[in-house]
JSON list of C-alpha atoms in Angstrom, two decimals:
[
{"chain": "A", "resi": 227, "resn": "MET", "atom": "CA", "xyz": [1.32, 9.35, -13.69]},
{"chain": "A", "resi": 228, "resn": "THR", "atom": "CA", "xyz": [-2.39, 8.65, -13.53]},
{"chain": "A", "resi": 229, "resn": "THR", "atom": "CA", "xyz": [-4.18, 6.04, -11.54]},
{"chain": "A", "resi": 230, "resn": "GLY", "atom": "CA", "xyz": [-7.18, 4.01, -12.50]},
{"chain": "A", "resi": 231, "resn": "THR", "atom": "CA", "xyz": [-8.00, 0.71, -14.09]},
{"chain": "A", "resi": 232, "resn": "GLY", "atom": "CA", "xyz": [-6.70, 1.40, -17.60]},
{"chain": "A", "resi": 233, "resn": "ILE", "atom": "CA", "xyz": [-3.34, 0.70, -19.19]},
{"chain": "A", "resi": 234, "resn": "ASP", "atom": "CA", "xyz": [-1.95, 3.95, -17.76]},
{"chain": "A", "resi": 235, "resn": "TRP", "atom": "CA", "xyz": [-2.31, 2.70, -14.16]},
{"chain": "A", "resi": 236, "resn": "ALA", "atom": "CA", "xyz": [0.68, 3.06, -11.87]},
{"chain": "A", "resi": 237, "resn": "PRO", "atom": "CA", "xyz": [1.06, 2.48, -8.13]},
{"chain": "A", "resi": 238, "resn": "PRO", "atom": "CA", "xyz": [0.52, 5.82, -6.37]},
{"chain": "A", "resi": 239, "resn": "THR", "atom": "CA", "xyz": [3.39, 5.46, -3.88]},
{"chain": "A", "resi": 240, "resn": "GLU", "atom": "CA", "xyz": [6.93, 4.14, -3.91]},
{"chain": "A", "resi": 241, "resn": "ALA", "atom": "CA", "xyz": [6.03, 1.49, -1.32]},
{"chain": "A", "resi": 242, "resn": "GLU", "atom": "CA", "xyz": [3.14, 0.24, -3.47]},
{"chain": "A", "resi": 243, "resn": "ARG", "atom": "CA", "xyz": [5.40, 0.15, -6.52]},
{"chain": "A", "resi": 244, "resn": "LEU", "atom": "CA", "xyz": [7.92, -1.98, -4.66]},
{"chain": "A", "resi": 245, "resn": "LEU", "atom": "CA", "xyz": [5.18, -4.29, -3.42]},
{"chain": "A", "resi": 246, "resn": "GLN", "atom": "CA", "xyz": [3.70, -4.63, -6.89]},
{"chain": "A", "resi": 247, "resn": "GLU", "atom": "CA", "xyz": [7.06, -5.46, -8.45]},
{"chain": "A", "resi": 248, "resn": "SER", "atom": "CA", "xyz": [8.01, -7.93, -5.74]},
{"chain": "A", "resi": 249, "resn": "GLY", "atom": "CA", "xyz": [4.59, -9.59, -5.91]},
{"chain": "A", "resi": 250, "resn": "ALA", "atom": "CA", "xyz": [4.85, -9.91, -9.66]},
{"chain": "A", "resi": 251, "resn": "SER", "atom": "CA", "xyz": [8.25, -11.57, -9.30]},
{"chain": "A", "resi": 252, "resn": "GLY", "atom": "CA", "xyz": [6.65, -14.39, -7.31]},
{"chain": "A", "resi": 253, "resn": "SER", "atom": "CA", "xyz": [9.39, -14.24, -4.67]},
{"chain": "A", "resi": 254, "resn": "THR", "atom": "CA", "xyz": [8.18, -14.38, -1.07]},
{"chain": "A", "resi": 255, "resn": "TYR", "atom": "CA", "xyz": [11.53, -12.99, 0.06]},
{"chain": "A", "resi": 256, "resn": "ALA", "atom": "CA", "xyz": [11.19, -10.00, -2.27]},
{"chain": "A", "resi": 257, "resn": "VAL", "atom": "CA", "xyz": [7.71, -9.24, -0.89]},
{"chain": "A", "resi": 258, "resn": "LEU", "atom": "CA", "xyz": [8.94, -9.47, 2.70]},
{"chain": "A", "resi": 259, "resn": "ASP", "atom": "CA", "xyz": [11.93, -7.29, 1.86]},
{"chain": "A", "resi": 260, "resn": "ALA", "atom": "CA", "xyz": [9.64, -4.67, 0.30]},
{"chain": "A", "resi": 261, "resn": "LEU", "atom": "CA", "xyz": [7.35, -4.78, 3.34]},
{"chain": "A", "resi": 262, "resn": "SER", "atom": "CA", "xyz": [10.32, -4.38, 5.69]},
{"chain": "A", "resi": 263, "resn": "ARG", "atom": "CA", "xyz": [11.18, -1.10, 3.98]},
{"chain": "A", "resi": 264, "resn": "CYS", "atom": "CA", "xyz": [7.66, 0.35, 4.46]},
{"chain": "A", "resi": 265, "resn": "ARG", "atom": "CA", "xyz": [6.39, 2.34, 7.41]},
{"chain": "A", "resi": 266, "resn": "LEU", "atom": "CA", "xyz": [4.15, 0.29, 9.63]},
{"chain": "A", "resi": 267, "resn": "HIS", "atom": "CA", "xyz": [0.73, 1.66, 10.43]},
{"chain": "A", "resi": 268, "resn": "VAL", "atom": "CA", "xyz": [-0.80, 0.47, 13.68]},
{"chain": "A", "resi": 269, "resn": "MET", "atom": "CA", "xyz": [-4.43, 0.87, 14.64]},
{"chain": "A", "resi": 270, "resn": "VAL", "atom": "CA", "xyz": [-4.71, 2.74, 17.95]},
{"chain": "A", "resi": 271, "resn": "ALA", "atom": "CA", "xyz": [-7.50, 4.49, 19.79]},
{"chain": "A", "resi": 272, "resn": "ARG", "atom": "CA", "xyz": [-8.08, 8.08, 18.69]},
{"chain": "A", "resi": 273, "resn": "LEU", "atom": "CA", "xyz": [-7.35, 9.29, 22.23]},
{"chain": "A", "resi": 274, "resn": "HIS", "atom": "CA", "xyz": [-3.82, 7.87, 22.02]},
{"chain": "A", "resi": 275, "resn": "ALA", "atom": "CA", "xyz": [-3.26, 8.90, 18.41]},
{"chain": "A", "resi": 276, "resn": "ASP", "atom": "CA", "xyz": [-4.03, 12.53, 19.29]},
{"chain": "A", "resi": 277, "resn": "THR", "atom": "CA", "xyz": [-1.67, 12.55, 22.28]},
{"chain": "A", "resi": 278, "resn": "PRO", "atom": "CA", "xyz": [1.53, 14.45, 21.40]},
{"chain": "A", "resi": 279, "resn": "GLY", "atom": "CA", "xyz": [4.57, 12.18, 21.43]},
{"chain": "A", "resi": 280, "resn": "PHE", "atom": "CA", "xyz": [2.57, 8.95, 21.74]},
{"chain": "A", "resi": 281, "resn": "THR", "atom": "CA", "xyz": [4.16, 5.93, 20.11]},
{"chain": "A", "resi": 282, "resn": "ALA", "atom": "CA", "xyz": [2.14, 2.75, 19.80]},
{"chain": "A", "resi": 283, "resn": "PRO", "atom": "CA", "xyz": [3.76, -0.16, 21.64]},
{"chain": "A", "resi": 284, "resn": "LEU", "atom": "CA", "xyz": [4.58, -3.08, 19.39]},
{"chain": "A", "resi": 285, "resn": "PRO", "atom": "CA", "xyz": [5.16, -6.48, 20.95]},
{"chain": "A", "resi": 286, "resn": "SER", "atom": "CA", "xyz": [8.39, -7.79, 19.51]},
{"chain": "A", "resi": 287, "resn": "GLN", "atom": "CA", "xyz": [10.47, -10.90, 19.91]},
{"chain": "A", "resi": 288, "resn": "TYR", "atom": "CA", "xyz": [13.79, -12.20, 18.71]},
{"chain": "A", "resi": 289, "resn": "GLY", "atom": "CA", "xyz": [13.53, -14.62, 15.79]},
{"chain": "A", "resi": 290, "resn": "PRO", "atom": "CA", "xyz": [16.28, -17.20, 16.32]},
{"chain": "A", "resi": 291, "resn": "VAL", "atom": "CA", "xyz": [15.97, -18.56, 12.78]},
{"chain": "A", "resi": 292, "resn": "THR", "atom": "CA", "xyz": [16.40, -15.18, 11.07]},
{"chain": "A", "resi": 293, "resn": "GLY", "atom": "CA", "xyz": [18.48, -13.49, 13.79]},
{"chain": "A", "resi": 294, "resn": "ARG", "atom": "CA", "xyz": [16.16, -10.48, 13.59]},
{"chain": "A", "resi": 295, "resn": "THR", "atom": "CA", "xyz": [13.66, -8.82, 15.86]},
{"chain": "A", "resi": 296, "resn": "CYS", "atom": "CA", "xyz": [10.14, -9.42, 14.59]},
{"chain": "A", "resi": 297, "resn": "VAL", "atom": "CA", "xyz": [6.60, -8.37, 15.44]},
{"chain": "A", "resi": 298, "resn": "PRO", "atom": "CA", "xyz": [4.32, -11.39, 15.70]},
{"chain": "A", "resi": 299, "resn": "ARG", "atom": "CA", "xyz": [0.87, -11.11, 14.24]}
]
């Protein structure tokens, strides 16, 4: 696999492949499903990121419509 702007371009990671395919399908649900399967990266201060065992707190709430726990933006 090579990456670039030519015909031989392919998404470099599995997550990006899933996102590309779901985006191309035009289905919002497929995109959200693909995103739900990806690791979430959270911006934190370097001091905290370098602390062994530190986990960034994510505010979450229950979504009564979906019946799932979600992280509001």
